[in-house]
PDB file of C-alpha atoms in Angstrom:
ATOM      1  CA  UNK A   1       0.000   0.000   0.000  1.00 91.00           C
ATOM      2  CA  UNK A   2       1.596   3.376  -1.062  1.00 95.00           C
ATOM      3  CA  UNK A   3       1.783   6.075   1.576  1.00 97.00           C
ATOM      4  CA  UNK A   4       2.755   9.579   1.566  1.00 98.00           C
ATOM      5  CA  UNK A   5       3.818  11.205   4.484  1.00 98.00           C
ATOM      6  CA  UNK A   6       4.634  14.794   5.074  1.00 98.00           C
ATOM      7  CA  UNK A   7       6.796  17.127   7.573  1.00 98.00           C
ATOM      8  CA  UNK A   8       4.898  18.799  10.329  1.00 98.00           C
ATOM      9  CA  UNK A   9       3.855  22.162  10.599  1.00 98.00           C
ATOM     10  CA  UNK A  10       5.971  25.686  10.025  1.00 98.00           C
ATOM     11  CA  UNK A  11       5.630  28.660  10.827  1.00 98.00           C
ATOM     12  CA  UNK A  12       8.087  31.486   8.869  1.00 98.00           C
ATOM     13  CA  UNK A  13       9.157  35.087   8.733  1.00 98.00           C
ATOM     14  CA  UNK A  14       8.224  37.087   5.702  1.00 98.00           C
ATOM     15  CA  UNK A  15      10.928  37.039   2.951  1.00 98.00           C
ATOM     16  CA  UNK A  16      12.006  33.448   4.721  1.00 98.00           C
ATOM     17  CA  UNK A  17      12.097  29.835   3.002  1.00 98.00           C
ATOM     18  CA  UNK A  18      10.816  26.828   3.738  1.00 98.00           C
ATOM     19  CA  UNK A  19      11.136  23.328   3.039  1.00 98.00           C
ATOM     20  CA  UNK A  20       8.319  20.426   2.952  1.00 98.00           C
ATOM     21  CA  UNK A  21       9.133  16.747   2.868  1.00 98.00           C
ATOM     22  CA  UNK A  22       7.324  13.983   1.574  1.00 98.00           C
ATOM     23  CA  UNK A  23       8.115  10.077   2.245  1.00 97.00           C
ATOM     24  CA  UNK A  24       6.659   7.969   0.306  1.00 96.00           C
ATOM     25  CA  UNK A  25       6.436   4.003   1.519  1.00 95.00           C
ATOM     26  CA  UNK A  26       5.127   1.384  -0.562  1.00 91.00           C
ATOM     27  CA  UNK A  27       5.334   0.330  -4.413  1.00 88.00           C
ATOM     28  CA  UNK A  28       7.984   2.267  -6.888  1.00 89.00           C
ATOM     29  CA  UNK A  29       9.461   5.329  -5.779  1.00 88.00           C
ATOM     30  CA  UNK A  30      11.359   6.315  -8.478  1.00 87.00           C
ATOM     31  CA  UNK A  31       9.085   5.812 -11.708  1.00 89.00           C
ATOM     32  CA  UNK A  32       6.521   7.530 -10.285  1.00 94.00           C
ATOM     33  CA  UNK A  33       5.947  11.974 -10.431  1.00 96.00           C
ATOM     34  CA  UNK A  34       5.207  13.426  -7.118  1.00 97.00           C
ATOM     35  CA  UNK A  35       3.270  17.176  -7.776  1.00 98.00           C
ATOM     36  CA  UNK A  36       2.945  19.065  -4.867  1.00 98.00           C
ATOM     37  CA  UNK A  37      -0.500  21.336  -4.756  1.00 98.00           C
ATOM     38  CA  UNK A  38      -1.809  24.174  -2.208  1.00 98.00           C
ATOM     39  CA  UNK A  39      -4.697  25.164  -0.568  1.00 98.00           C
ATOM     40  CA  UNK A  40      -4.993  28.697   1.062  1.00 98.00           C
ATOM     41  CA  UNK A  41      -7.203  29.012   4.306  1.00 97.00           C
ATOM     42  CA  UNK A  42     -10.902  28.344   2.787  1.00 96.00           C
ATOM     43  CA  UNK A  43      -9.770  28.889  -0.971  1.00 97.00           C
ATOM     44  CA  UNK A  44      -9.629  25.811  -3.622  1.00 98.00           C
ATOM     45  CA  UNK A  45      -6.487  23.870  -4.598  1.00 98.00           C
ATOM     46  CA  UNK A  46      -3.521  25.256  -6.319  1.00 98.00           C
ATOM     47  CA  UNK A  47      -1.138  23.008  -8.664  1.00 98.00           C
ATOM     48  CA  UNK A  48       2.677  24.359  -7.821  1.00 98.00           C
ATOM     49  CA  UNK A  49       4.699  21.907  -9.301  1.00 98.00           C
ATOM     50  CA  UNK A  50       6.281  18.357 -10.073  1.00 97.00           C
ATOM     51  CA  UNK A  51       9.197  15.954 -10.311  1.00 96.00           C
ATOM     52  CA  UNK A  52       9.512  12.695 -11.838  1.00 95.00           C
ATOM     53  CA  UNK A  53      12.594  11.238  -9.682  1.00 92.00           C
ATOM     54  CA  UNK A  54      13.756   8.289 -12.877  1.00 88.00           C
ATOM     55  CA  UNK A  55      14.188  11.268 -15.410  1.00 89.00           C
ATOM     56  CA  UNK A  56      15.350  14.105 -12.558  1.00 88.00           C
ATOM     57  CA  UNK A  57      12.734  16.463 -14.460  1.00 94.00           C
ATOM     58  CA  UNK A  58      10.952  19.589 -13.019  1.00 97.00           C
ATOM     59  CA  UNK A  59       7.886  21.382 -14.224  1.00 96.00           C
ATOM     60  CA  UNK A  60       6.450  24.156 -12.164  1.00 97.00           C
ATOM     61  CA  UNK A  61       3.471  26.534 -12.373  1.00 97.00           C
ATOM     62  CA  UNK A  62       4.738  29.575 -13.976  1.00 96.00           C
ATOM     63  CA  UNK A  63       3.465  31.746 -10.730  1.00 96.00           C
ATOM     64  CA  UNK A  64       6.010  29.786  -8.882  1.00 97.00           C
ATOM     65  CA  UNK A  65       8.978  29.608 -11.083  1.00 94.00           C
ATOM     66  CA  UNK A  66      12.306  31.300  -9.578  1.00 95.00           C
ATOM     67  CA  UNK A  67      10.446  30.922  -5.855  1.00 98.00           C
ATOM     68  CA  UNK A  68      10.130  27.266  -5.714  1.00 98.00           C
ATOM     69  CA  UNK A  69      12.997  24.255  -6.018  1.00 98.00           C
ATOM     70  CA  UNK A  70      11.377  20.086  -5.708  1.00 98.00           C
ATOM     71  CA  UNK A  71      13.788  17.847  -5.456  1.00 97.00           C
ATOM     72  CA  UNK A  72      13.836  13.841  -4.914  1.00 96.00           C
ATOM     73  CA  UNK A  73      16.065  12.131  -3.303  1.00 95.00           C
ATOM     74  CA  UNK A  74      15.591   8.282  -4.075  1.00 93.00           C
ATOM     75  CA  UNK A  75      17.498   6.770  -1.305  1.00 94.00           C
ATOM     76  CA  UNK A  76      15.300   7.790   1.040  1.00 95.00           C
ATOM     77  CA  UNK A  77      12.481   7.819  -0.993  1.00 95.00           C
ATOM     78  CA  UNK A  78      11.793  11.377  -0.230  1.00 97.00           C
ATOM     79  CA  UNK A  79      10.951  14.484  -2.340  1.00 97.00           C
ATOM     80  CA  UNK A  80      11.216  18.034  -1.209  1.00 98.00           C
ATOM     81  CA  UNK A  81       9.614  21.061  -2.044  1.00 98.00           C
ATOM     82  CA  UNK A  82      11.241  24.315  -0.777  1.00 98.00           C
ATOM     83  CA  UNK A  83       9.415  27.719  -1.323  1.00 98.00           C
ATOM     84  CA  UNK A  84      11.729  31.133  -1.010  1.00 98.00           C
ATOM     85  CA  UNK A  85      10.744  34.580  -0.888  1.00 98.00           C
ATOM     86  CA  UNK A  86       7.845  33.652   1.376  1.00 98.00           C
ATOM     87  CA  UNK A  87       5.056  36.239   1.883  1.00 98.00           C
ATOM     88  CA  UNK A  88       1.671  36.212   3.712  1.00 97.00           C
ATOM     89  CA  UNK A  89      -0.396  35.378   0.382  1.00 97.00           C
ATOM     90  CA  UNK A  90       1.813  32.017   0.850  1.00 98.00           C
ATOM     91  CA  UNK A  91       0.129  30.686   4.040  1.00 98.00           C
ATOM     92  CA  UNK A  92      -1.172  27.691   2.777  1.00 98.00           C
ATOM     93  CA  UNK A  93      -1.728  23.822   3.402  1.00 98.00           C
ATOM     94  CA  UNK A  94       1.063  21.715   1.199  1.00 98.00           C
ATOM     95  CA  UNK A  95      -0.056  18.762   0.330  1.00 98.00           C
ATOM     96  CA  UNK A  96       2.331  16.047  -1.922  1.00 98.00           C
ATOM     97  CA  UNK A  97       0.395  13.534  -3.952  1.00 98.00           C
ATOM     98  CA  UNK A  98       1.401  10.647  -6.466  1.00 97.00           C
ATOM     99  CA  UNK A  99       0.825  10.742 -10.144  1.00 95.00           C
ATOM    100  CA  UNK A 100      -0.470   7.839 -11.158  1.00 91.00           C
ATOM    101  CA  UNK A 101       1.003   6.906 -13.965  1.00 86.00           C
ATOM    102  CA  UNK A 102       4.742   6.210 -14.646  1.00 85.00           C
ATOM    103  CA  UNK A 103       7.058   8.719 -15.745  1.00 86.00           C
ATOM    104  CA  UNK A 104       5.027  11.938 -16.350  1.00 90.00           C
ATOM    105  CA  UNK A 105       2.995  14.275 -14.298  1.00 90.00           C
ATOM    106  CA  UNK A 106       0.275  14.260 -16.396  1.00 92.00           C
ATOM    107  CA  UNK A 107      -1.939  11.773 -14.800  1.00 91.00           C
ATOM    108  CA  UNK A 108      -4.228  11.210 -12.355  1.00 95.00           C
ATOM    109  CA  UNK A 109      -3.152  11.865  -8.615  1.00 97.00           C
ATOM    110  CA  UNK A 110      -4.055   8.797  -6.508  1.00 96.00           C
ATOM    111  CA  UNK A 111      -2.297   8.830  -3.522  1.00 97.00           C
ATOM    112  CA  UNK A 112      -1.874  11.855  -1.241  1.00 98.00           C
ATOM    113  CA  UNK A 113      -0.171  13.281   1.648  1.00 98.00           C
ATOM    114  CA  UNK A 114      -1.955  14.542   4.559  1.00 98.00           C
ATOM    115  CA  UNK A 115      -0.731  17.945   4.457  1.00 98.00           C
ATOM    116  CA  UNK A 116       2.124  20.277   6.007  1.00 98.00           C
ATOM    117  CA  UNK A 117       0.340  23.889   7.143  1.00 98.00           C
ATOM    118  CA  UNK A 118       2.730  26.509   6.511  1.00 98.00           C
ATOM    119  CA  UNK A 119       2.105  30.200   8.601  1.00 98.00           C
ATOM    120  CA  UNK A 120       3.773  32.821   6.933  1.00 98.00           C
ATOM    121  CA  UNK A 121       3.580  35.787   9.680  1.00 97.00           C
ATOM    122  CA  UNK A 122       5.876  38.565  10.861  1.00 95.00           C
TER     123      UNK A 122
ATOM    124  CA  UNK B   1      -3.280  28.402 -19.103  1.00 96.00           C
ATOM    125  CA  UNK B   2      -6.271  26.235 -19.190  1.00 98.00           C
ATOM    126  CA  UNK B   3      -8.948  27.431 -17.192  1.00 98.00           C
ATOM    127  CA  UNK B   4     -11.364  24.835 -15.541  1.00 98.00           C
ATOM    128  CA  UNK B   5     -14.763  26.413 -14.375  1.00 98.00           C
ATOM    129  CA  UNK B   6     -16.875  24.571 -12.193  1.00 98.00           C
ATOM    130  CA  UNK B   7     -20.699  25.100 -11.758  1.00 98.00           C
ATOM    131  CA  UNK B   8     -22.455  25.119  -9.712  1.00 97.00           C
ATOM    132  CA  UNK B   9     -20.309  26.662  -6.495  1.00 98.00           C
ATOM    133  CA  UNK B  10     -22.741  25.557  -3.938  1.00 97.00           C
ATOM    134  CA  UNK B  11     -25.512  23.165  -4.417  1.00 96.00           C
ATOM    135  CA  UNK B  12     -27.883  21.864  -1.388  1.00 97.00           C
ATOM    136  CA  UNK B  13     -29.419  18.201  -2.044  1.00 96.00           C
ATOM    137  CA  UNK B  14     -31.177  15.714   0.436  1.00 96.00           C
ATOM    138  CA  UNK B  15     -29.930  11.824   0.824  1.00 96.00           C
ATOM    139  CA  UNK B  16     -30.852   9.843  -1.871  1.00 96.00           C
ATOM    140  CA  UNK B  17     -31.229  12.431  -4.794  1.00 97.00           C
ATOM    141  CA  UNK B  18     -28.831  12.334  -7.945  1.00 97.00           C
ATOM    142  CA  UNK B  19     -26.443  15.340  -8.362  1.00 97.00           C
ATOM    143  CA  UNK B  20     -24.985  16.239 -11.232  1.00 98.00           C
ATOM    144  CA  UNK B  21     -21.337  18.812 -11.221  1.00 98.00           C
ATOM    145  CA  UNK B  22     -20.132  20.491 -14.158  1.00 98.00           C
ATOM    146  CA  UNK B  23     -17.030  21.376 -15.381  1.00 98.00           C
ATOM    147  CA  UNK B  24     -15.868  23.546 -18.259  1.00 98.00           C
ATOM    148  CA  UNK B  25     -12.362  23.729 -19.604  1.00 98.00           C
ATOM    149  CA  UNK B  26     -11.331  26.604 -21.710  1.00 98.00           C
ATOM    150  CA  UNK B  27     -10.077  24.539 -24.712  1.00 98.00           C
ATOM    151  CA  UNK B  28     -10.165  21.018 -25.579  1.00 98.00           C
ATOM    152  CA  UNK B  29      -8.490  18.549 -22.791  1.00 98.00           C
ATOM    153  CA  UNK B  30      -9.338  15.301 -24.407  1.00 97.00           C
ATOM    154  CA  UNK B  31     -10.731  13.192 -21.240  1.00 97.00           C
ATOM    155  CA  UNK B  32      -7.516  14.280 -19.183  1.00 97.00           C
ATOM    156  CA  UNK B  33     -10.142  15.439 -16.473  1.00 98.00           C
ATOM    157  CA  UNK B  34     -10.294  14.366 -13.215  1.00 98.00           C
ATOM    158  CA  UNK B  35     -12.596  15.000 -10.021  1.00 98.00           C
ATOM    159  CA  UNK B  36     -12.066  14.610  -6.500  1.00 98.00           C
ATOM    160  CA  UNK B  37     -14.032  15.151  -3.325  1.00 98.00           C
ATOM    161  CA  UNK B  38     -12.213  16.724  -0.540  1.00 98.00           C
ATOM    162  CA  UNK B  39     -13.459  16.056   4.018  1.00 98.00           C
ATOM    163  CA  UNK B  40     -12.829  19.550   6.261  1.00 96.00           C
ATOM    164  CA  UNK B  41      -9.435  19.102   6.970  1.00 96.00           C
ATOM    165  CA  UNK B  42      -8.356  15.994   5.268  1.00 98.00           C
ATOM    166  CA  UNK B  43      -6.339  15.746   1.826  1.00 98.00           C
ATOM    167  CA  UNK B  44      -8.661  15.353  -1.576  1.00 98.00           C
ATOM    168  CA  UNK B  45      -9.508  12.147  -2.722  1.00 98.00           C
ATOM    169  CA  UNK B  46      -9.707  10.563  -6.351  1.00 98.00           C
ATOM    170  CA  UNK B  47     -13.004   9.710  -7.325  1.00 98.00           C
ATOM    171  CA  UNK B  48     -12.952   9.663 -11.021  1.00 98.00           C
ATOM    172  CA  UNK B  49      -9.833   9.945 -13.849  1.00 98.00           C
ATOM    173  CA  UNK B  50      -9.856   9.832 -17.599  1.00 97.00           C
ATOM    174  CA  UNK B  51     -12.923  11.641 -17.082  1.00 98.00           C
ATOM    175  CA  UNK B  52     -15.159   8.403 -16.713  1.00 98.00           C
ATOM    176  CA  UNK B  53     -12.823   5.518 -15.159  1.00 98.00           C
ATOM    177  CA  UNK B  54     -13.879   5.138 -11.556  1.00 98.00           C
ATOM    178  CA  UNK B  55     -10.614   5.241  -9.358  1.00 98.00           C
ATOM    179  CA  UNK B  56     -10.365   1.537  -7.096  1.00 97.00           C
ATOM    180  CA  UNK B  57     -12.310   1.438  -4.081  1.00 97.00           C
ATOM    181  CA  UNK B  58     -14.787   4.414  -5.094  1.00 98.00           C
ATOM    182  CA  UNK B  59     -18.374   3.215  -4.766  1.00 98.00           C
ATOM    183  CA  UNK B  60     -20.228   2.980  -8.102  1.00 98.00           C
ATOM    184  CA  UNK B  61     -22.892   5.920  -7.195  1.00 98.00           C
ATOM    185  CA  UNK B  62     -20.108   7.991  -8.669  1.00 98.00           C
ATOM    186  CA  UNK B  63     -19.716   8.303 -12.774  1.00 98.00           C
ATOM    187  CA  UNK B  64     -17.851  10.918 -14.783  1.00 98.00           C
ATOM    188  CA  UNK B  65     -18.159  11.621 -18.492  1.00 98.00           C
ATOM    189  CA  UNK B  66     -17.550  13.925 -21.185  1.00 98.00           C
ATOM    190  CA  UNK B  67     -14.686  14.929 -23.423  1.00 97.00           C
ATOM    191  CA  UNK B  68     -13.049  17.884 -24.909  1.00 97.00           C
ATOM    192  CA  UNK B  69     -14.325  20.905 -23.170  1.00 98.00           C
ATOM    193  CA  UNK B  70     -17.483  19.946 -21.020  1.00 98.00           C
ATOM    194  CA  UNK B  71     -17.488  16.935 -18.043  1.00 98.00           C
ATOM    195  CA  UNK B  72     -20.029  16.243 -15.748  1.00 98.00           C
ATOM    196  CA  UNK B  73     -19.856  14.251 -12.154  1.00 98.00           C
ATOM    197  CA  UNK B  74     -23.054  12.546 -11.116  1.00 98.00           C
ATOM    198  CA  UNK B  75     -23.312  11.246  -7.792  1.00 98.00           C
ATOM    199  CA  UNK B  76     -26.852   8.610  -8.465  1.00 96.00           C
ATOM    200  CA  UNK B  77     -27.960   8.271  -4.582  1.00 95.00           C
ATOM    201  CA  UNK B  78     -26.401  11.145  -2.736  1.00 97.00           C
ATOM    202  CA  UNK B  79     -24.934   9.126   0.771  1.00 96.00           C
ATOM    203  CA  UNK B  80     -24.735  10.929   4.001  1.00 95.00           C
ATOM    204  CA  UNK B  81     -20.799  10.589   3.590  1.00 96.00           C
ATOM    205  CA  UNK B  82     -21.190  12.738   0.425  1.00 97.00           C
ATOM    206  CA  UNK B  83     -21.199  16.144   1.517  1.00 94.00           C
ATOM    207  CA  UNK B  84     -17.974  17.278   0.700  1.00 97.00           C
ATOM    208  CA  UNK B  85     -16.518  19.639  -1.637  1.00 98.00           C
ATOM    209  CA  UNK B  86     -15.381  18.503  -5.442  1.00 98.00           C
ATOM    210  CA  UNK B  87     -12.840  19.577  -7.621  1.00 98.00           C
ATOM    211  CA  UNK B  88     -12.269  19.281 -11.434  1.00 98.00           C
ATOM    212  CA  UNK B  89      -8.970  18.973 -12.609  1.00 98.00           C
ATOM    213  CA  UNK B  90      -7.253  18.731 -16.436  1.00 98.00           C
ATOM    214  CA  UNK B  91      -3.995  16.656 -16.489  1.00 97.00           C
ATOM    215  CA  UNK B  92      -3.861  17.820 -20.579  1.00 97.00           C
ATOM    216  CA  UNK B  93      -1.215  20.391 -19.721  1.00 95.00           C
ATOM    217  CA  UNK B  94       1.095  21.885 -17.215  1.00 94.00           C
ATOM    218  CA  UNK B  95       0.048  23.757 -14.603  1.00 97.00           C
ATOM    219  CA  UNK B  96      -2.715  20.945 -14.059  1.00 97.00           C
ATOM    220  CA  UNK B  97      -5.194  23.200 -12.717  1.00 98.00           C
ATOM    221  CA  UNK B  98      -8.026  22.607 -11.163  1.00 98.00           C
ATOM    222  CA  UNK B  99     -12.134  24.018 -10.924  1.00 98.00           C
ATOM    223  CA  UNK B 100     -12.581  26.631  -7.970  1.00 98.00           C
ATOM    224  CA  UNK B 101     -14.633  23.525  -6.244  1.00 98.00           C
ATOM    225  CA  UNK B 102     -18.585  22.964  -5.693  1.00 98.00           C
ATOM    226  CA  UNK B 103     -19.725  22.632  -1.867  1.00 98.00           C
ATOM    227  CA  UNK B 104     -22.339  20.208  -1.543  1.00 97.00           C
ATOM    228  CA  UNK B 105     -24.720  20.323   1.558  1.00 96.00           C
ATOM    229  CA  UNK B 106     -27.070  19.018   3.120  1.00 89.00           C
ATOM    230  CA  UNK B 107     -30.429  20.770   2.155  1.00 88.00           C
TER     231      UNK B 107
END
């Protein structure tokens, strides 16, 4: 059974960075694209990004781009999302999910983390 | 970008009447749509992908079709463990963006 499983909660300075993690247990790790989406307090869900850890690509949401870095690191099965230049409008829950189908993110995302909450606040 | 528009926002139904959720994308996506419902505080859930393949495990009240432009979700006996909220989403083309949700409540 494939499980996703994020860091805990931040909270951060404006202008800070911050880095999520996502483990994932169970099935392939590496043939697999993890995107990582957003949801702002009461607002709908926002796709920032991807990584497909065989090929070591990266395809973000142009909002993002020069703000946010995901890596994978495939001994420990992890990938990481960090997010610079962090301002209020940021505050957001991070979730990682799966995309379920091998090597590309452009597929459907069946397996999910449960979410990292990340306070941007002075 | 490809916008996906979602209608209705809200909708208020009673147990055991069929609901139907529509979703617009602003060009032609194939059937690279999928929906999910989405608990207060928990992470979203697949229901549907491909636009009409029910994901494992999903209960068979749920159904999704259409192609190119216009999708529909139709929930056939609405379950007390239905009221949620449910998102649209195109995997066509990056960023993979998703409908601005429907609430669905109890009426």
């Amino acid at each position: 059974q494939v499980q996703l499983v994020q860091s805990g909660a931040e909270v951060k300075k404006p202008g800070s960075s911050v880095k999520v993690s996502c483990k994932v247990s169970g099935g392939t790790f590496s043939n697999y694209a993890i995107s990582w989406v957003r949801q702002a307090p009461g607002q709908g869900l926002e796709w920032i990004g991807g990584i497909i850890p065989l090929l070591g690509t990266t395809n973000y949401a142009q909002k993002f781009y020069g703000r946010v870095t995901i890596t994978a690191d495939e001994s420990t099965r992890t990938t990481y999302m960090e997010l610079s230049r962090l301002r209020s409008e940021d505050t957001a829950v991070y979730y990682c999910a799966r995309v379920g189908k091998a090597a590309t993110l452009a597929g459907k995302l069946d397996y999910w983390g449960q979410g990292t909450l990340v306070t941007v606040s002075s | 970008d490809i916008q996906m528009t979602q209608s209705p926002s809200s909708l208020s139904a009673s147990v055991r009447d069929r609901v139907t959720i529509t979703c617009r994308a602003s060009q032609s996506i194939s059937t690279y749509l999928n929906w999910f419902q989405q608990k207060p505080g928990k992470a979203p859930k697949l229901l549907i992908y491909s636009a009409s393949s029910l994901q494992s495990g999903v209960p068979s009240r749920f159904s999704g079709s259409g192609s190119e432009t216009d999708f529909t979700l139709t929930i056939s006996s609405l379950q007390p463990e239905d009221f949620a909220t449910y998102y649209c989403q195109q995997s066509y083309g990056s960023p993979y963006t998703f409908g601005q949700g429907t609430n669905l409540e109890i009426k």
